[in-house]
Amino acid sequence: MSRPAQAHHPPAPAAHAAAGTLTAARLREAVAAVPAPDVVFAVSHRGRRTLVAGGTRPYPPGDRRALRYEIGSATKTFTGLLFAALADDGLLAAGDPLDTRLPAAVRARAGDPAHPVTLLHALTHTSGLPRLPRDFYPHALPRWRVNPYAGYGRRRLLDAYRRTRPRRAPGTRWHYSNFAVSVLGHALAHTVGSPYGELLTRRVLHPLGLAGTALCAAGPDRDATGHAADGRTPLPPAELAGFTPAGAVRATPDDLLAFLEAHVRPGDGPAAGRLSGALAEVQRPVLRRGAGHRHLHTLTWFRQPSPYGPVCFHAGATPGQEAFLGYRPATGTAVVGLATRRFAARTSLVPVAHALLTELPAERTE
């Protein structure tokens, strides 16, 4: 049975208090709908934040703001912003062949020189590369339910890229690929001559003031503990090794809200000037996908319509945690969902968080 959810938000003017109460009540319903040891839902509306936490593990109410949660594939939104920032500085371009941004020794086998895999293909999952390298599965199988990516380092990943040919012509079909985005991240690092983690910290985390965001675990006092599907068995921190650019970010709820708020208002706050162009660029639709081509894809975000304007979002999971990040630019709304339990289709926080993002009213109307 879940521990009662608790809401936290800073004092607000009376005109906003009723809307905040309405949001907190809706977030409590969301927390109760996700069975996990630790569940956090946080919303920012025009800069006013509301956080509700619950679950089966007895964390003190305030601890959730200090804990860092693994966000898995939502890390790709950070890598995409890094790419846009480097492009904005003229260091690379979306149409650059991926091979030209990698060391010569690890470039892929020659494909069609007239249709190479570009940086844009790799970032938007249209490279033709598989989801994971072929040799990843036998390597990961012994630790599949605990830490499948650990030990598959950067050198091995790039060697796998050298040996892999695209399964289809680049740019012709959308197929989700952790492999491609990871190679892209290392290509960005090679271009600048700095390790990926240092580059991300210098060009994205520091400018946005995200002091509670990192790529490596620091211990149980700093990092939320993931759990197996039973919700009771703790799991070690996720190690992404060579796949760091595709899934290694861990961050506090407040940092994740700050990251989304920067997208909602790219010209304001600490990002103004240095990252405003990149923040605007990652929200621009670049392709359509899905049945009837109904779904838009930006450089980093999935984009769909909602009753209150378009929403942008990305979900992620590690062996023991789930995350959802989303925002609605037209209403200045951002939603973060976090849970410390292995993803399960029937109990996932993703549909609950997505419903919050699309259904929360822009203002209280009653």
JSON list of C-alpha atoms in Angstrom, two decimals, residues 40-144:
[
{"chain": "A", "resi": 40, "resn": "VAL", "atom": "CA", "xyz": [7.37, 11.96, -7.90]},
{"chain": "A", "resi": 41, "resn": "PHE", "atom": "CA", "xyz": [5.24, 14.17, -10.10]},
{"chain": "A", "resi": 42, "resn": "ALA", "atom": "CA", "xyz": [6.21, 17.81, -10.50]},
{"chain": "A", "resi": 43, "resn": "VAL", "atom": "CA", "xyz": [4.59, 20.59, -12.52]},
{"chain": "A", "resi": 44, "resn": "SER", "atom": "CA", "xyz": [5.72, 24.08, -13.38]},
{"chain": "A", "resi": 45, "resn": "HIS", "atom": "CA", "xyz": [3.14, 26.55, -14.64]},
{"chain": "A", "resi": 46, "resn": "ARG", "atom": "CA", "xyz": [4.57, 29.90, -15.72]},
{"chain": "A", "resi": 47, "resn": "GLY", "atom": "CA", "xyz": [7.46, 29.35, -13.30]},
{"chain": "A", "resi": 48, "resn": "ARG", "atom": "CA", "xyz": [5.37, 28.31, -10.27]},
{"chain": "A", "resi": 49, "resn": "ARG", "atom": "CA", "xyz": [6.33, 24.79, -9.23]},
{"chain": "A", "resi": 50, "resn": "THR", "atom": "CA", "xyz": [4.28, 22.12, -7.48]},
{"chain": "A", "resi": 51, "resn": "LEU", "atom": "CA", "xyz": [5.76, 18.77, -6.44]},
{"chain": "A", "resi": 52, "resn": "VAL", "atom": "CA", "xyz": [3.89, 15.77, -5.06]},
{"chain": "A", "resi": 53, "resn": "ALA", "atom": "CA", "xyz": [5.69, 12.66, -3.82]},
{"chain": "A", "resi": 54, "resn": "GLY", "atom": "CA", "xyz": [4.57, 9.29, -2.54]},
{"chain": "A", "resi": 55, "resn": "GLY", "atom": "CA", "xyz": [5.28, 5.60, -2.78]},
{"chain": "A", "resi": 56, "resn": "THR", "atom": "CA", "xyz": [6.11, 2.72, -0.47]},
{"chain": "A", "resi": 57, "resn": "ARG", "atom": "CA", "xyz": [9.57, 3.78, 0.74]},
{"chain": "A", "resi": 58, "resn": "PRO", "atom": "CA", "xyz": [9.44, 6.14, 3.74]},
{"chain": "A", "resi": 59, "resn": "TYR", "atom": "CA", "xyz": [11.48, 9.06, 2.42]},
{"chain": "A", "resi": 60, "resn": "PRO", "atom": "CA", "xyz": [11.01, 12.28, 4.37]},
{"chain": "A", "resi": 61, "resn": "PRO", "atom": "CA", "xyz": [8.90, 14.66, 2.24]},
{"chain": "A", "resi": 62, "resn": "GLY", "atom": "CA", "xyz": [11.70, 17.10, 1.45]},
{"chain": "A", "resi": 63, "resn": "ASP", "atom": "CA", "xyz": [14.22, 14.49, 0.36]},
{"chain": "A", "resi": 64, "resn": "ARG", "atom": "CA", "xyz": [12.81, 14.13, -3.13]},
{"chain": "A", "resi": 65, "resn": "ARG", "atom": "CA", "xyz": [14.01, 17.61, -4.07]},
{"chain": "A", "resi": 66, "resn": "ALA", "atom": "CA", "xyz": [17.60, 16.63, -3.23]},
{"chain": "A", "resi": 67, "resn": "LEU", "atom": "CA", "xyz": [17.64, 13.12, -4.73]},
{"chain": "A", "resi": 68, "resn": "ARG", "atom": "CA", "xyz": [18.81, 12.56, -8.29]},
{"chain": "A", "resi": 69, "resn": "TYR", "atom": "CA", "xyz": [16.73, 10.18, -10.42]},
{"chain": "A", "resi": 70, "resn": "GLU", "atom": "CA", "xyz": [17.83, 8.21, -13.48]},
{"chain": "A", "resi": 71, "resn": "ILE", "atom": "CA", "xyz": [16.01, 9.40, -16.58]},
{"chain": "A", "resi": 72, "resn": "GLY", "atom": "CA", "xyz": [17.26, 6.82, -19.10]},
{"chain": "A", "resi": 73, "resn": "SER", "atom": "CA", "xyz": [16.45, 7.66, -22.71]},
{"chain": "A", "resi": 74, "resn": "ALA", "atom": "CA", "xyz": [15.21, 11.14, -21.80]},
{"chain": "A", "resi": 75, "resn": "THR", "atom": "CA", "xyz": [18.97, 11.85, -21.67]},
{"chain": "A", "resi": 76, "resn": "LYS", "atom": "CA", "xyz": [18.71, 12.18, -25.46]},
{"chain": "A", "resi": 77, "resn": "THR", "atom": "CA", "xyz": [17.05, 15.57, -24.98]},
{"chain": "A", "resi": 78, "resn": "PHE", "atom": "CA", "xyz": [20.25, 16.76, -23.28]},
{"chain": "A", "resi": 79, "resn": "THR", "atom": "CA", "xyz": [22.44, 15.33, -26.05]},
{"chain": "A", "resi": 80, "resn": "GLY", "atom": "CA", "xyz": [20.20, 16.94, -28.65]},
{"chain": "A", "resi": 81, "resn": "LEU", "atom": "CA", "xyz": [20.48, 20.33, -26.95]},
{"chain": "A", "resi": 82, "resn": "LEU", "atom": "CA", "xyz": [24.26, 19.91, -26.86]},
{"chain": "A", "resi": 83, "resn": "PHE", "atom": "CA", "xyz": [24.24, 19.19, -30.59]},
{"chain": "A", "resi": 84, "resn": "ALA", "atom": "CA", "xyz": [22.12, 22.29, -31.26]},
{"chain": "A", "resi": 85, "resn": "ALA", "atom": "CA", "xyz": [24.42, 24.46, -29.15]},
{"chain": "A", "resi": 86, "resn": "LEU", "atom": "CA", "xyz": [27.52, 23.31, -31.07]},
{"chain": "A", "resi": 87, "resn": "ALA", "atom": "CA", "xyz": [25.71, 23.82, -34.38]},
{"chain": "A", "resi": 88, "resn": "ASP", "atom": "CA", "xyz": [24.64, 27.29, -33.27]},
{"chain": "A", "resi": 89, "resn": "ASP", "atom": "CA", "xyz": [28.32, 28.09, -32.71]},
{"chain": "A", "resi": 90, "resn": "GLY", "atom": "CA", "xyz": [29.19, 26.89, -36.22]},
{"chain": "A", "resi": 91, "resn": "LEU", "atom": "CA", "xyz": [31.26, 23.93, -35.03]},
{"chain": "A", "resi": 92, "resn": "LEU", "atom": "CA", "xyz": [29.17, 21.42, -37.02]},
{"chain": "A", "resi": 93, "resn": "ALA", "atom": "CA", "xyz": [26.02, 21.16, -39.11]},
{"chain": "A", "resi": 94, "resn": "ALA", "atom": "CA", "xyz": [23.06, 18.80, -39.19]},
{"chain": "A", "resi": 95, "resn": "GLY", "atom": "CA", "xyz": [23.98, 17.58, -42.67]},
{"chain": "A", "resi": 96, "resn": "ASP", "atom": "CA", "xyz": [27.56, 16.64, -41.78]},
{"chain": "A", "resi": 97, "resn": "PRO", "atom": "CA", "xyz": [28.26, 12.94, -42.40]},
{"chain": "A", "resi": 98, "resn": "LEU", "atom": "CA", "xyz": [28.61, 11.18, -39.07]},
{"chain": "A", "resi": 99, "resn": "ASP", "atom": "CA", "xyz": [31.87, 9.55, -40.18]},
{"chain": "A", "resi": 100, "resn": "THR", "atom": "CA", "xyz": [33.57, 12.90, -40.67]},
{"chain": "A", "resi": 101, "resn": "ARG", "atom": "CA", "xyz": [33.03, 13.68, -36.97]},
{"chain": "A", "resi": 102, "resn": "LEU", "atom": "CA", "xyz": [34.64, 10.44, -35.76]},
{"chain": "A", "resi": 103, "resn": "PRO", "atom": "CA", "xyz": [38.26, 9.27, -35.59]},
{"chain": "A", "resi": 104, "resn": "ALA", "atom": "CA", "xyz": [39.33, 7.77, -38.92]},
{"chain": "A", "resi": 105, "resn": "ALA", "atom": "CA", "xyz": [40.10, 4.44, -37.23]},
{"chain": "A", "resi": 106, "resn": "VAL", "atom": "CA", "xyz": [36.46, 3.88, -36.20]},
{"chain": "A", "resi": 107, "resn": "ARG", "atom": "CA", "xyz": [34.58, 5.10, -39.25]},
{"chain": "A", "resi": 108, "resn": "ALA", "atom": "CA", "xyz": [31.92, 2.78, -40.59]},
{"chain": "A", "resi": 109, "resn": "ARG", "atom": "CA", "xyz": [32.28, 0.57, -43.64]},
{"chain": "A", "resi": 110, "resn": "ALA", "atom": "CA", "xyz": [31.67, 2.48, -46.83]},
{"chain": "A", "resi": 111, "resn": "GLY", "atom": "CA", "xyz": [28.01, 2.72, -47.72]},
{"chain": "A", "resi": 112, "resn": "ASP", "atom": "CA", "xyz": [26.47, 4.78, -50.46]},
{"chain": "A", "resi": 113, "resn": "PRO", "atom": "CA", "xyz": [28.72, 7.88, -50.53]},
{"chain": "A", "resi": 114, "resn": "ALA", "atom": "CA", "xyz": [25.86, 9.88, -52.01]},
{"chain": "A", "resi": 115, "resn": "HIS", "atom": "CA", "xyz": [23.63, 9.06, -49.01]},
{"chain": "A", "resi": 116, "resn": "PRO", "atom": "CA", "xyz": [25.77, 8.90, -45.85]},
{"chain": "A", "resi": 117, "resn": "VAL", "atom": "CA", "xyz": [24.46, 8.74, -42.30]},
{"chain": "A", "resi": 118, "resn": "THR", "atom": "CA", "xyz": [24.40, 12.36, -41.15]},
{"chain": "A", "resi": 119, "resn": "LEU", "atom": "CA", "xyz": [24.36, 13.86, -37.67]},
{"chain": "A", "resi": 120, "resn": "LEU", "atom": "CA", "xyz": [20.68, 14.67, -38.18]},
{"chain": "A", "resi": 121, "resn": "HIS", "atom": "CA", "xyz": [19.91, 11.06, -39.13]},
{"chain": "A", "resi": 122, "resn": "ALA", "atom": "CA", "xyz": [21.63, 9.77, -36.00]},
{"chain": "A", "resi": 123, "resn": "LEU", "atom": "CA", "xyz": [19.84, 12.20, -33.69]},
{"chain": "A", "resi": 124, "resn": "THR", "atom": "CA", "xyz": [16.35, 11.71, -35.16]},
{"chain": "A", "resi": 125, "resn": "HIS", "atom": "CA", "xyz": [16.46, 7.89, -35.39]},
{"chain": "A", "resi": 126, "resn": "THR", "atom": "CA", "xyz": [16.52, 7.81, -39.19]},
{"chain": "A", "resi": 127, "resn": "SER", "atom": "CA", "xyz": [20.10, 6.53, -39.60]},
{"chain": "A", "resi": 128, "resn": "GLY", "atom": "CA", "xyz": [19.15, 2.97, -40.56]},
{"chain": "A", "resi": 129, "resn": "LEU", "atom": "CA", "xyz": [21.28, 1.67, -37.67]},
{"chain": "A", "resi": 130, "resn": "PRO", "atom": "CA", "xyz": [19.77, -0.95, -35.33]},
{"chain": "A", "resi": 131, "resn": "ARG", "atom": "CA", "xyz": [18.49, -0.14, -31.87]},
{"chain": "A", "resi": 132, "resn": "LEU", "atom": "CA", "xyz": [21.59, -1.75, -30.35]},
{"chain": "A", "resi": 133, "resn": "PRO", "atom": "CA", "xyz": [24.78, -3.30, -31.80]},
{"chain": "A", "resi": 134, "resn": "ARG", "atom": "CA", "xyz": [24.53, -6.94, -32.81]},
{"chain": "A", "resi": 135, "resn": "ASP", "atom": "CA", "xyz": [27.11, -8.10, -30.28]},
{"chain": "A", "resi": 136, "resn": "PHE", "atom": "CA", "xyz": [25.45, -6.17, -27.44]},
{"chain": "A", "resi": 137, "resn": "TYR", "atom": "CA", "xyz": [22.93, -8.88, -26.60]},
{"chain": "A", "resi": 138, "resn": "PRO", "atom": "CA", "xyz": [25.29, -11.78, -25.79]},
{"chain": "A", "resi": 139, "resn": "HIS", "atom": "CA", "xyz": [27.46, -9.35, -23.84]},
{"chain": "A", "resi": 140, "resn": "ALA", "atom": "CA", "xyz": [24.51, -8.01, -21.80]},
{"chain": "A", "resi": 141, "resn": "LEU", "atom": "CA", "xyz": [22.54, -11.22, -21.26]},
{"chain": "A", "resi": 142, "resn": "PRO", "atom": "CA", "xyz": [24.28, -12.28, -18.01]},
{"chain": "A", "resi": 143, "resn": "ARG", "atom": "CA", "xyz": [23.37, -8.96, -16.40]},
{"chain": "A", "resi": 144, "resn": "TRP", "atom": "CA", "xyz": [20.19, -8.19, -18.39]}
]
